[in-house]
Coordinates of C-alpha atoms and ligand atoms in Angstrom, one line a residue:
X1 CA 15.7 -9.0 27.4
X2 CA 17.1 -7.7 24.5
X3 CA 13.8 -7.6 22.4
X4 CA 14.2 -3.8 22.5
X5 CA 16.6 -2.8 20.6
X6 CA 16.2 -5.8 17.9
X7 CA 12.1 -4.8 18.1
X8 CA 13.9 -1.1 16.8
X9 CA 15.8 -2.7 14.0
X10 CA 12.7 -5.0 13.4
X11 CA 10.7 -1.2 13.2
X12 CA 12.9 -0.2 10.3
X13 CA 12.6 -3.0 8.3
X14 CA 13.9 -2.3 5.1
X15 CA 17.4 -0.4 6.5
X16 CA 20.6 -2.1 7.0
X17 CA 21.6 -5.6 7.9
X18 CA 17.8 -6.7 7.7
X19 CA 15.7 -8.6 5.6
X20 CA 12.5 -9.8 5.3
X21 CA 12.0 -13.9 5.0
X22 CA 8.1 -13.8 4.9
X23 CA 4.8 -15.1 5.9
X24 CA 5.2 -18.8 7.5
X25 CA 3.0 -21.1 8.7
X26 CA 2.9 -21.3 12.4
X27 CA 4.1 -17.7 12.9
X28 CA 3.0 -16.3 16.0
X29 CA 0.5 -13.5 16.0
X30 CA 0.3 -10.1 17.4
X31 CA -3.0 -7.4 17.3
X32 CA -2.2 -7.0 13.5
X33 CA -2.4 -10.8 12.7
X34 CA 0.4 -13.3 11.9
X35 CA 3.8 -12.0 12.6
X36 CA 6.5 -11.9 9.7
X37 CA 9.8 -13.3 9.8
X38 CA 13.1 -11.3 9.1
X39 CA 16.4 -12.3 9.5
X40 CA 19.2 -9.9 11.3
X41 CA 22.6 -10.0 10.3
X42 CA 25.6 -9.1 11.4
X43 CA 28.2 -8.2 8.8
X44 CA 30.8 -10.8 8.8
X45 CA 28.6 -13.1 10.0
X46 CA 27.0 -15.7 6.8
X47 CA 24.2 -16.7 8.9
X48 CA 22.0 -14.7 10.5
X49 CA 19.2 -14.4 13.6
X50 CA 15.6 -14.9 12.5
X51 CA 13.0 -13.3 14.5
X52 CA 9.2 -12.3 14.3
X53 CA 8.2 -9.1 14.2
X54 CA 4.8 -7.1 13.4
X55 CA 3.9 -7.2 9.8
X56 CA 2.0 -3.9 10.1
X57 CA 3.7 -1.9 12.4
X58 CA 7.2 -0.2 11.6
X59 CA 7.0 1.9 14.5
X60 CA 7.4 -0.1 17.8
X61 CA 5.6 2.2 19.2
X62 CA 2.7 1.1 17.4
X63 CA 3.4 -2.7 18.3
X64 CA 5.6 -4.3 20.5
X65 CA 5.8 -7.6 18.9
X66 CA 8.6 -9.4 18.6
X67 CA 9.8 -12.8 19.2
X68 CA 13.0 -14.9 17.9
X69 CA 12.4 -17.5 15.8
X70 CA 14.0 -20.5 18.1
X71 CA 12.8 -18.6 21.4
X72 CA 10.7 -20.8 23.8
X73 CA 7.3 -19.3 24.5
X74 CA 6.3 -20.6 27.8
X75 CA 2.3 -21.4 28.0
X76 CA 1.9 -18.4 30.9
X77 CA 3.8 -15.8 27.9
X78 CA 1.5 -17.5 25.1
X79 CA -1.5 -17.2 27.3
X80 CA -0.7 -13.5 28.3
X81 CA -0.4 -12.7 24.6
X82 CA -3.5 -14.2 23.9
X83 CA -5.5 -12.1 26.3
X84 CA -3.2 -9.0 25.1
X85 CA -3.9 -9.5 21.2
X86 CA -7.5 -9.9 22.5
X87 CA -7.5 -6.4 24.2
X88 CA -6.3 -4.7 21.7
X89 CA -8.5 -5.2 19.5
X90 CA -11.1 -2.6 18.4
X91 CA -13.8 -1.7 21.3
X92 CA -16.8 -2.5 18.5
X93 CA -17.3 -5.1 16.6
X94 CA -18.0 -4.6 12.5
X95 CA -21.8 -5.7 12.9
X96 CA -22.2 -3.6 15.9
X97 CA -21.3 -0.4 14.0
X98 CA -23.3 -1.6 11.4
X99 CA -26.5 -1.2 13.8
X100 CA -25.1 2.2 15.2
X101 CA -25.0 3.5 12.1
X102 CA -28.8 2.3 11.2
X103 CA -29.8 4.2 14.0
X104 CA -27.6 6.9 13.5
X105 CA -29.4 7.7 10.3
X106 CA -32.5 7.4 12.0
X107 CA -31.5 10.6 13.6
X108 CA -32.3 13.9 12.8
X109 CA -29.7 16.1 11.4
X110 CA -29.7 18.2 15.4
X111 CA -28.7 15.1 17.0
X112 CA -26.1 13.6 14.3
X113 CA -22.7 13.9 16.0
X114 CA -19.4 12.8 15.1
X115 CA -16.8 12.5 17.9
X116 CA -13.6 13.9 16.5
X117 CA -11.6 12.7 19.6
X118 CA -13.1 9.2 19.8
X119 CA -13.1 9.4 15.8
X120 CA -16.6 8.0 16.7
X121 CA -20.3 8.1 15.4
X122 CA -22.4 9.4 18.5
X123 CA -25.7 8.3 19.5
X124 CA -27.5 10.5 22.0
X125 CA -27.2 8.3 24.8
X126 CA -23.8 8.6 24.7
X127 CA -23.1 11.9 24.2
X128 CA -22.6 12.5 28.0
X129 CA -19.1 10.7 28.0
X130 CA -17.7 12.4 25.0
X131 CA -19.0 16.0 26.5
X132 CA -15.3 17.0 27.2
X133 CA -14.6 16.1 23.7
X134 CA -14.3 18.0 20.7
X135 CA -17.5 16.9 18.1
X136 CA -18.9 17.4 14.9
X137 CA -22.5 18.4 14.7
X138 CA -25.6 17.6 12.1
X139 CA -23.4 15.3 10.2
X140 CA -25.1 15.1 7.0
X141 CA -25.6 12.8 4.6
X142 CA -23.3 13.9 2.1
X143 CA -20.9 14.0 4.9
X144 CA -21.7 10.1 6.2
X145 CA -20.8 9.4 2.3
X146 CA -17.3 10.6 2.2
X147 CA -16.0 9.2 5.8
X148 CA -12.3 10.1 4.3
X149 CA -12.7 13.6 4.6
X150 CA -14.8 13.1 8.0
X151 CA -12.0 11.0 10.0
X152 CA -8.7 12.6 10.2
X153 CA -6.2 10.5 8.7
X154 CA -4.3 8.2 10.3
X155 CA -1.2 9.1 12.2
X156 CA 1.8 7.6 13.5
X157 CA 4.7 9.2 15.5
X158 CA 5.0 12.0 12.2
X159 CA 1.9 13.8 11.2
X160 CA -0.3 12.4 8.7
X161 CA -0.2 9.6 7.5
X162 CA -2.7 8.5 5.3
X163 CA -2.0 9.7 1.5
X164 CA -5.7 10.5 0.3
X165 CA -6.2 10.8 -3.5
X166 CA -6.4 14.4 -5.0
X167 CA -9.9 14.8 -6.1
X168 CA -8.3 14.6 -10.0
X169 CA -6.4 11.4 -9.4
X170 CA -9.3 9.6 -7.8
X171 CA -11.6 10.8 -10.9
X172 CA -9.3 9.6 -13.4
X173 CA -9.0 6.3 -11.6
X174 CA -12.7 5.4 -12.1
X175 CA -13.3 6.6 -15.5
X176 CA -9.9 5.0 -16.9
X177 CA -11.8 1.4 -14.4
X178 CA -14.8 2.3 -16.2
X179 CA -13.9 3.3 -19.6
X180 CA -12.0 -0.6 -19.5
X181 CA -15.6 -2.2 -18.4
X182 CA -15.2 -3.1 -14.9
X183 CA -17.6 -2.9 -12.6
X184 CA -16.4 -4.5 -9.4
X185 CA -13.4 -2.6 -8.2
X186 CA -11.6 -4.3 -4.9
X187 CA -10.3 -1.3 -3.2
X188 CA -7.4 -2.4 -0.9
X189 CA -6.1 0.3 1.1
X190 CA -8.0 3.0 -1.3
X191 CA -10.9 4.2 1.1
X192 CA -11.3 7.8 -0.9
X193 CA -11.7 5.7 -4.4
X194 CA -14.1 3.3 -2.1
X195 CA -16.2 6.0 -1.4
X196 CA -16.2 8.1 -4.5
X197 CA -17.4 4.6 -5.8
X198 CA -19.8 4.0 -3.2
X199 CA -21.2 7.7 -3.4
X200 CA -22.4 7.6 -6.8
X201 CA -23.5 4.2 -6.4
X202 CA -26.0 5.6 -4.0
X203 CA -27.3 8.3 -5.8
X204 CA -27.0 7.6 -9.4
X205 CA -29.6 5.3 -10.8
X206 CA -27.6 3.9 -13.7
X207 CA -24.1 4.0 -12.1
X208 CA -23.2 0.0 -11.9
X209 CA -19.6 -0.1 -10.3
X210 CA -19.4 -1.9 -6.7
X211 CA -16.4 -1.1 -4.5
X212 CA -15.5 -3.6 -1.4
X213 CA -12.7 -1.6 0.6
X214 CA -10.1 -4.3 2.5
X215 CA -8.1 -2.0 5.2
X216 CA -6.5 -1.9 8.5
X217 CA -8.4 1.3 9.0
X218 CA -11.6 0.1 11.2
X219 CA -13.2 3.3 11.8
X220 CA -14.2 2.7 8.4
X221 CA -16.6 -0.1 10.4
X222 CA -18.6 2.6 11.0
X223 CA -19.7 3.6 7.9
X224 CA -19.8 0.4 5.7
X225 CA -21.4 -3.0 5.9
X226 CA -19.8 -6.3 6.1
X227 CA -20.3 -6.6 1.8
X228 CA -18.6 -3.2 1.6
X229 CA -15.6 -3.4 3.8
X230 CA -13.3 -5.8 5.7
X231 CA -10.9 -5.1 8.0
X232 CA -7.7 -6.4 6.5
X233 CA -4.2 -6.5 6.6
X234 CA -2.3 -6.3 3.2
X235 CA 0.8 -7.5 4.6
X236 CA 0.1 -10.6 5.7
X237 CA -3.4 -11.0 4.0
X238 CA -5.0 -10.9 7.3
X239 CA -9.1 -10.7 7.3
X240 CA -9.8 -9.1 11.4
X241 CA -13.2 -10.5 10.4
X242 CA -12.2 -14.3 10.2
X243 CA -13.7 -17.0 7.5
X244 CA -17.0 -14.5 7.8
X245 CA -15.0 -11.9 6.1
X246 CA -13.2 -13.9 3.6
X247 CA -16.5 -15.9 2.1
X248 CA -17.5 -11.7 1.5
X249 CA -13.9 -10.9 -0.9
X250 CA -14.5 -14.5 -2.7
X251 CA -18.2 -13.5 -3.1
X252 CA -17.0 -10.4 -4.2
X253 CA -14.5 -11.4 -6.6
X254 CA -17.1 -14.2 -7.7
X255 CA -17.8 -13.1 -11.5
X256 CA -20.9 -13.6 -13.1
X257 CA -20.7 -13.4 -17.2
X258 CA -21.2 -9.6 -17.4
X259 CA -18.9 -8.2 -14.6
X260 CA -15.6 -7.6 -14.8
X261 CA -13.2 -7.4 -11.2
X262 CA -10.1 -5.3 -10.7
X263 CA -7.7 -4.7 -7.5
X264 CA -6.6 -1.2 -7.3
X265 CA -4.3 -1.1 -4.2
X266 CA -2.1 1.9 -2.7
X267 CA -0.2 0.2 -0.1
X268 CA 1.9 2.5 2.5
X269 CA 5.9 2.5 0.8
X270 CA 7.1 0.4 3.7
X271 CA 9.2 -0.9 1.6
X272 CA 8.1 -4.4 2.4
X273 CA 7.3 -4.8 -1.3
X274 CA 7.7 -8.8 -0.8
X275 CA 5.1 -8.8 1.8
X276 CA 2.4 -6.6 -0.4
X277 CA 3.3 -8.8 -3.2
X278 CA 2.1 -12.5 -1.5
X279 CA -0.6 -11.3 0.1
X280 CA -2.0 -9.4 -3.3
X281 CA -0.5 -12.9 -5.4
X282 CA -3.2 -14.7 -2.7
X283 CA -5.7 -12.1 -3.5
X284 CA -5.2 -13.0 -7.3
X285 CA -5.4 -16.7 -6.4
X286 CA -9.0 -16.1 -4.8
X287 CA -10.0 -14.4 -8.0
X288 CA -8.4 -17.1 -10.1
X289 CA -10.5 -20.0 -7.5
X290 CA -13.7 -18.2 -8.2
X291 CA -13.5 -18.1 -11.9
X292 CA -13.0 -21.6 -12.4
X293 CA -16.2 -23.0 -14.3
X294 CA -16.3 -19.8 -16.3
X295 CA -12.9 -19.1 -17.8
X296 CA -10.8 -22.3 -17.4
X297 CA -13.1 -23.6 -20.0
X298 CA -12.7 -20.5 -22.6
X299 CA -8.4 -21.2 -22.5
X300 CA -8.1 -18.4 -19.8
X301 CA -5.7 -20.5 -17.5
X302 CA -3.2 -18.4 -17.5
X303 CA -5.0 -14.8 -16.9
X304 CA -4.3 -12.7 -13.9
X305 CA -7.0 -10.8 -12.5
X306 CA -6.5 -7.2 -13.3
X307 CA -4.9 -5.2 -11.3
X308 CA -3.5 -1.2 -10.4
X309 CA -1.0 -1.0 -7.8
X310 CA -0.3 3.1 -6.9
X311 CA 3.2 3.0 -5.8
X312 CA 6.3 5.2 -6.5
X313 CA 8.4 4.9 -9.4
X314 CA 11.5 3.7 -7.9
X315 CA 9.9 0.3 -7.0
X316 CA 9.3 0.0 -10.2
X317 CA 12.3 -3.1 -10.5
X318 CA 10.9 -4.7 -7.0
X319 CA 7.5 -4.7 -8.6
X320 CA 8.5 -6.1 -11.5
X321 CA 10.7 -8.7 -9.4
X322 CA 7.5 -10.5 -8.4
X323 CA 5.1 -9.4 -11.2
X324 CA 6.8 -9.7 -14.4
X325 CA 3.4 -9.1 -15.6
X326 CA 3.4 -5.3 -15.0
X327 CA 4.2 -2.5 -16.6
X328 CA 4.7 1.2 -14.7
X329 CA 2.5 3.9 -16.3
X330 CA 3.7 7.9 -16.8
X331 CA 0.5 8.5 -15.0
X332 CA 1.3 11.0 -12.0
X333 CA -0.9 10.4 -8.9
X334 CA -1.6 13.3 -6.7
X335 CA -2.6 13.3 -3.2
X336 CA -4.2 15.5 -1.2
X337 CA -2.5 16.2 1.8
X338 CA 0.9 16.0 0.7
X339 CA 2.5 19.2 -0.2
X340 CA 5.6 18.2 -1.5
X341 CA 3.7 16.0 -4.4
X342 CA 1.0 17.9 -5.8
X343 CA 0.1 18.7 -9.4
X344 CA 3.4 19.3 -11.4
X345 CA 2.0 21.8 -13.5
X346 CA 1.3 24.0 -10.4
X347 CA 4.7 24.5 -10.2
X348 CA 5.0 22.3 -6.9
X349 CA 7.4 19.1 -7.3
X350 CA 5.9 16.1 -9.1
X351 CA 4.2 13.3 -7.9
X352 CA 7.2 10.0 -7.7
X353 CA 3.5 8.1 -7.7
X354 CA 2.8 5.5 -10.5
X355 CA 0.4 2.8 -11.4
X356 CA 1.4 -0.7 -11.9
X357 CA -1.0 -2.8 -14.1
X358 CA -0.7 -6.1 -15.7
X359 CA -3.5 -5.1 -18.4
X360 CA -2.1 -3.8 -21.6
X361 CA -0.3 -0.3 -21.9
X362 CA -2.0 0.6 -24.8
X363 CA -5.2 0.5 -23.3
X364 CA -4.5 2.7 -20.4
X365 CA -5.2 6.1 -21.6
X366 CA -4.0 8.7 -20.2
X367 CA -5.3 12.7 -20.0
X368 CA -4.4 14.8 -23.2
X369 CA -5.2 17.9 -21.2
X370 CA -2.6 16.7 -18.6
X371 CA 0.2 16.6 -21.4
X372 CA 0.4 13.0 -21.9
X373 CA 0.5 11.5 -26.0
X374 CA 0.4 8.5 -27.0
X375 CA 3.9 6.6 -28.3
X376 CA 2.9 4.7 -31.6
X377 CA 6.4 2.8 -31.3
X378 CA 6.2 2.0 -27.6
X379 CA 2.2 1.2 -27.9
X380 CA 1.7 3.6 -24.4
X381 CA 0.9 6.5 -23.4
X382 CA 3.5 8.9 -22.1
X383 CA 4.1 12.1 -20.1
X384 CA 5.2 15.0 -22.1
X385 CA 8.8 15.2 -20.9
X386 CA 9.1 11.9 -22.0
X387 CA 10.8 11.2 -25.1
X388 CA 11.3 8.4 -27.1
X389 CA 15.5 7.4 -27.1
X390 CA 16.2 6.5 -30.9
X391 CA 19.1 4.5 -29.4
X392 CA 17.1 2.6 -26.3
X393 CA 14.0 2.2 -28.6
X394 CA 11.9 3.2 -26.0
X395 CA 10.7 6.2 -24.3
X396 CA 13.0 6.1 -21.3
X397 CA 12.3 8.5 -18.5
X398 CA 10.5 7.5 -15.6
X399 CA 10.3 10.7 -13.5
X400 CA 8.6 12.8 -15.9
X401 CA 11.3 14.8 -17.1
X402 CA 13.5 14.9 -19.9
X403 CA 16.1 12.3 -19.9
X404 CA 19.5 12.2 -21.8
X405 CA 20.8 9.3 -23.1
X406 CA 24.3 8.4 -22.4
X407 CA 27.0 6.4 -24.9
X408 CA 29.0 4.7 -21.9
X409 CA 26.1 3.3 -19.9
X410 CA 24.0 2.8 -23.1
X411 CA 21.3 3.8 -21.6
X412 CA 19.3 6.7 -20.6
X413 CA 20.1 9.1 -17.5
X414 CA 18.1 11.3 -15.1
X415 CA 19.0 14.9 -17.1
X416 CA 20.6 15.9 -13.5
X417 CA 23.7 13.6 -14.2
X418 CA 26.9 13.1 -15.6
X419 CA 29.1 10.3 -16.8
X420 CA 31.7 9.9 -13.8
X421 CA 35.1 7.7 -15.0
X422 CA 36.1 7.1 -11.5
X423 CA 33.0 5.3 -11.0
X424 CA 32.1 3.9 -14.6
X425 CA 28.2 4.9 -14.4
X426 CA 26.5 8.3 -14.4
X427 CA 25.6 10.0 -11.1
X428 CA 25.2 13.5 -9.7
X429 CA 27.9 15.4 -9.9
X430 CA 28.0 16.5 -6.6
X431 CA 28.6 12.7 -5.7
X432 CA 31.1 11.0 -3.4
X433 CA 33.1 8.0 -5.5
X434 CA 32.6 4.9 -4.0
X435 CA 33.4 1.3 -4.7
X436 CA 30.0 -0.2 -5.5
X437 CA 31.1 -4.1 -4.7
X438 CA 30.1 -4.2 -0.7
X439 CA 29.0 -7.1 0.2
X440 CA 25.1 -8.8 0.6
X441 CA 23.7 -6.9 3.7
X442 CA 22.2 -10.8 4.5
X443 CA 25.6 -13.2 3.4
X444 CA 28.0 -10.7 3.8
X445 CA 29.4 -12.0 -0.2
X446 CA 30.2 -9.6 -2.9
X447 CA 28.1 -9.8 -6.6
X448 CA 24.6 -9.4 -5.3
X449 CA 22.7 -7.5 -3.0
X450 CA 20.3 -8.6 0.0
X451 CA 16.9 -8.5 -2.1
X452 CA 18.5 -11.3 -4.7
X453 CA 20.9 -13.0 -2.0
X454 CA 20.6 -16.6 -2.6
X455 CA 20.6 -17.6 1.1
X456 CA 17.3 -16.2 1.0
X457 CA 15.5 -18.5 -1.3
X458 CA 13.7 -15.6 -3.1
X459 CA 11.3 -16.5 -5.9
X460 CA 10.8 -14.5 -9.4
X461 CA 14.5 -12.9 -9.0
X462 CA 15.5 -13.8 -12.5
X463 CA 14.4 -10.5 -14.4
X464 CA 16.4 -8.7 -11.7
X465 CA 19.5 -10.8 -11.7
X466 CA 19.4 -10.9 -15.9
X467 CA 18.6 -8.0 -17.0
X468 CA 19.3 -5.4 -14.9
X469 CA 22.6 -6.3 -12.9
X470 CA 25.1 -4.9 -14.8
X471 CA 23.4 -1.7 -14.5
X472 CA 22.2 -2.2 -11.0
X473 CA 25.6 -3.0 -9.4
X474 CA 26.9 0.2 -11.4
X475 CA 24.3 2.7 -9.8
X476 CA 22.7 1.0 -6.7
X477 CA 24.5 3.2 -4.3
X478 CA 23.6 6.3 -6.4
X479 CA 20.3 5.4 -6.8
X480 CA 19.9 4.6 -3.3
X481 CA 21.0 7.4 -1.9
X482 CA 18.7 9.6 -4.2
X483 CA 16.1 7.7 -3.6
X484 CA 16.0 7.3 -0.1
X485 CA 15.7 11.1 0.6
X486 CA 12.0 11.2 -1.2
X487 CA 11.5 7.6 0.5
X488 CA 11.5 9.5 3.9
X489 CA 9.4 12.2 3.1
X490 CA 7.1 9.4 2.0
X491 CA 7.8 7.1 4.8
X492 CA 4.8 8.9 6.5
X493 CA 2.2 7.4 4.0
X494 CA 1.7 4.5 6.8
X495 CA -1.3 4.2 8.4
X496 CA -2.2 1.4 11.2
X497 CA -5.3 1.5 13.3
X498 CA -4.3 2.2 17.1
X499 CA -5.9 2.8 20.2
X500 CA -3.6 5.6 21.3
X501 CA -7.0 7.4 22.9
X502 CA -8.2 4.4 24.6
X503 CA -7.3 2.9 27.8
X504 CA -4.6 1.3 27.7
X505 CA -4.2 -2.4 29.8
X506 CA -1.1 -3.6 31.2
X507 CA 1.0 -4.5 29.0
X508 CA 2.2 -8.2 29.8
X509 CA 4.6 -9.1 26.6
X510 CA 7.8 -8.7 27.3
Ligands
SAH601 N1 -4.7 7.0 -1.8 C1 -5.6 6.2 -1.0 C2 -5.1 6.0 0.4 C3 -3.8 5.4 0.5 S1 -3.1 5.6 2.1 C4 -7.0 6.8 -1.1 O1 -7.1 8.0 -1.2 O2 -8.0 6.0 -1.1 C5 -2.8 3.9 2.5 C6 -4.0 3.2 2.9 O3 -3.6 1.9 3.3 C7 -4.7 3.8 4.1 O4 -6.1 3.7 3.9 C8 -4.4 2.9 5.3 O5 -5.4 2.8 6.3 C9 -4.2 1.6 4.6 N2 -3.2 0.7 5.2 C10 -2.1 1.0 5.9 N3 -1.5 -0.1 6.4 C11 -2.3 -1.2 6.0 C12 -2.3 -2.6 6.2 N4 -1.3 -3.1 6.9 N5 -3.2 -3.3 5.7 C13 -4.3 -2.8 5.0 N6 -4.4 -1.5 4.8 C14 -3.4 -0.7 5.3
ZN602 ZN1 1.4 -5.9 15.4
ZN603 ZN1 8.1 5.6 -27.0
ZN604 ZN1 18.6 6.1 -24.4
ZN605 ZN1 32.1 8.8 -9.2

């Protein structure tokens, strides 16, 4: 059938003539969980075809999924993909690594190996079927601590694909979680601030922050308990481990007088910033469940449990869209094995990377030595290219550098552009004028684009549609195409777990 080329489009979710319509009830489910439902348009066209796809996977490559929504599933299809969903899903189960990785310990350092083909633990009795395979040997202790620098990170049909905090980044993350008093920290999707947590929680006596990591990644099974990690999908709020797995996050999140929780969550930029954002508003909603007896009575109703989301600047009005809560700090995150976005001051390019909170800016302090100050007038703390716009009120620039205010757009500009007539906004001057008013990439009508299109039924659009349309209609094309090139680079940050090296069955979905 046809699946294939729609499965492509479904893939590159996010790019034209696509949208995303959500998590429903009685979606069908692939490997990766429940499968999301996006609409495909044709352009003309005011309704379009609704389909399921994998919320997890953009690559097809990675999973096949994909179904249309008013398709009938025969019982011999649904009963195939039952049995296929069941093969494909990791060869261990949690527990079980849990007890390989008692006895693993047990071992002495000679007989610790790590299979880097099989990404695997070894005991000795297997060692005879990973003999062709390239291993690790006496895998020490400090080693079995810091699994993120053991496995190789995750890679789809680009290189890598995991984004792993720089070793500065990941330090100023826990002592800005500790300096605030928190001492449970949710990691979801942040295995390297998981384990630096973890680590020192081992071998520091008076160290009192807990981590519980939620990821797709499930070699990290092998090295953390069922309190310390769940396999888990952040785009459709998926827990692998079933009810088992959700009692541990509600346990976790569970406050007792004198602990304080916090999410910290660096999803891959899909761009499937509606799906992140209900699955982390459930995640919130567990929190809130929990706290009930102790802060509904103190007039806390309305209190969000704190959260950092890591995620490039230029969401920063998607974000927003559905957490009106948030703020975007001048913090720059750094990773570690992405060249392009390493420490500015190096004299590499600078990090797009940001953290999104809902606690106060003025209590997010950020490192002198790094060139950020404080802005009495905005109450935050900025970076030192950023300088507070008499005329905006505010300190205005969001990528770091210097930005120039302009008189025509009354507002500030990147420093790169210039006020162009032709198109009434400011823009590079290198580009192409263009009439901005195409129409909705979902309804086809003029005056709004597809993430506020009406036929949609979109919740929380208002700040969007207020605020910022004037300005957004003026420079959406600008800003898009600007954008997208560092999107792409950053595409790659995408991680799913995949059996590439493992048999693979016959495949019976069509
Ligand atoms: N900077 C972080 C890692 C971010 S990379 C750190 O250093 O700790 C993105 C992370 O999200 C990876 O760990 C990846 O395994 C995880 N991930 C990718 N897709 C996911 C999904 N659908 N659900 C949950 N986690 C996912
Ligand atoms: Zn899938
Ligand atoms: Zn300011
Ligand atoms: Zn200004
Ligand atoms: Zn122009």
């Amino acid at each position: 059938m046809a699946a294939d080329a729609e499965g492509e489009a479904a893939a590159g979710a996010g790019s034209g003539g696509l949208a995303l319509l959500g998590a429903v009830p009685g979606a069908p489910c692939c490997p990766h969980g429940p499968a999301l439902l996006f609409v495909k348009t044709s352009q003309g066209k005011d309704e379009g075809r609704r389909f399921y796809a994998c919320s997890a996977c953009r690559d097809r490559k990675d999973c096949k999924f994909f179904q249309w929504e008013d398709e009938k599933v025969s019982q011999t299809r649904l009963a195939a993909r039952e049995e296929y969903n069941g093969s494909h899903q990791p060869p261990c189960t949690h527990r079980q690594n849990v007890e390989r990785y008692k006895n693993f310990v047990l071992l002495p350092l000679s007989k610790r190996r790590f299979c880097q083909e099989c990404q695997q633990l070894l005991l000795p009795d297997e060692w005879e079927k990973h003999l062709s395979h390239q291993f690790l040997s006496d895998i020490s202790t400090a080693q079995l601590r810091s699994p993120s620098q053991l496995l190789y990170p995750l890679e789809n049909k680009k290189t890598n694909a995991q984004y792993l905090f720089a070793d500065r980044s990941c330090q100023f993350l826990l002592d800005l979680i500790i300096s605030l008093g928190f001492t449970r920290v949710l990691s979801v999707g942040t295995p390297r601030l998981h384990e630096m947590i973890q680590s020192k929680a081992s071998q520091e006596e008076d160290f009192r922050v807990r981590s519980l990591l939620l990821d797709i990644d499930f070699r990290y099974s092998q090295f953390y308990t069922e309190d310390e990690f769940c396999h888990y999908n952040m785009f459709n709020h998926y827990f692998f481990g079933g009810e088992a797995a959700h009692e541990t996050c509600r346990k976790f999140l569970h406050q007792e007088k004198d602990e304080r929780v916090i999410m910290v969550t660096d999803p891959p930029f899909g761009g499937l910033v509606e799906a992140l954002a209900s699955s982390f508003k459930k995640l919130m909603a567990m929190w809130k469940d929990t706290e009930k007896g102790a802060f509904l009575s103190l007039g806390n109703k309305d209190r969000e449990m704190p959260t950092f989301w890591v995620f490039p600047y230029f969401f920063e009005s998607r974000i927003l869209e559905f957490f009106p809560s948030f703020s975007m700090m001048d913090y720059q995150v750094d990773y570690d094995n992405h060249a392009l976005y390493k420490h500015g001051k190096t004299g590499r390019r600078q990090s797009p990377v940001r953290i999104f909170t809902n606690l106060s800016p003025s209590v997010i302090v950020l490192p002198a030595e790094e060139g950020y100050r404080f802005c009495a007038i905005c109450q935050r703390y900025v970076s030192s290219g950023n300088h507070h716009c008499e005329i905006c009120n505010s300190c205005t620039s969001k990528d770091g550098r210097r930005w120039k205010h302009c008189a025509l757009c009354e507002r500030c500009v990147k420093p790169s552009w210039f006020h162009c007539n032709k198109c009434n906004c400011c823009a590079l001057e290198s580009h192409s004028c263009e009439k901005t008013n195409v129409g909705c990439f979902v309804c086809g009508k003029a005056g709004h684009k597809r993430s506020t299109c009406p036929s949609l039924n979109h919740s929380g659009t208002s700040l969007q549609a207020g605020k910022g349309r004037k300005r957004r209609q003026k420079t959406l094309k600008t800003l898009k195409r600007a954008e997208l090139g560092v999107c792409k680079r950053w595409a790659m940050k995408y991680a799913v777990f995949s059996r590439r090296k493992t048999k693979k069955k016959k495949d019976t979905t069509p």
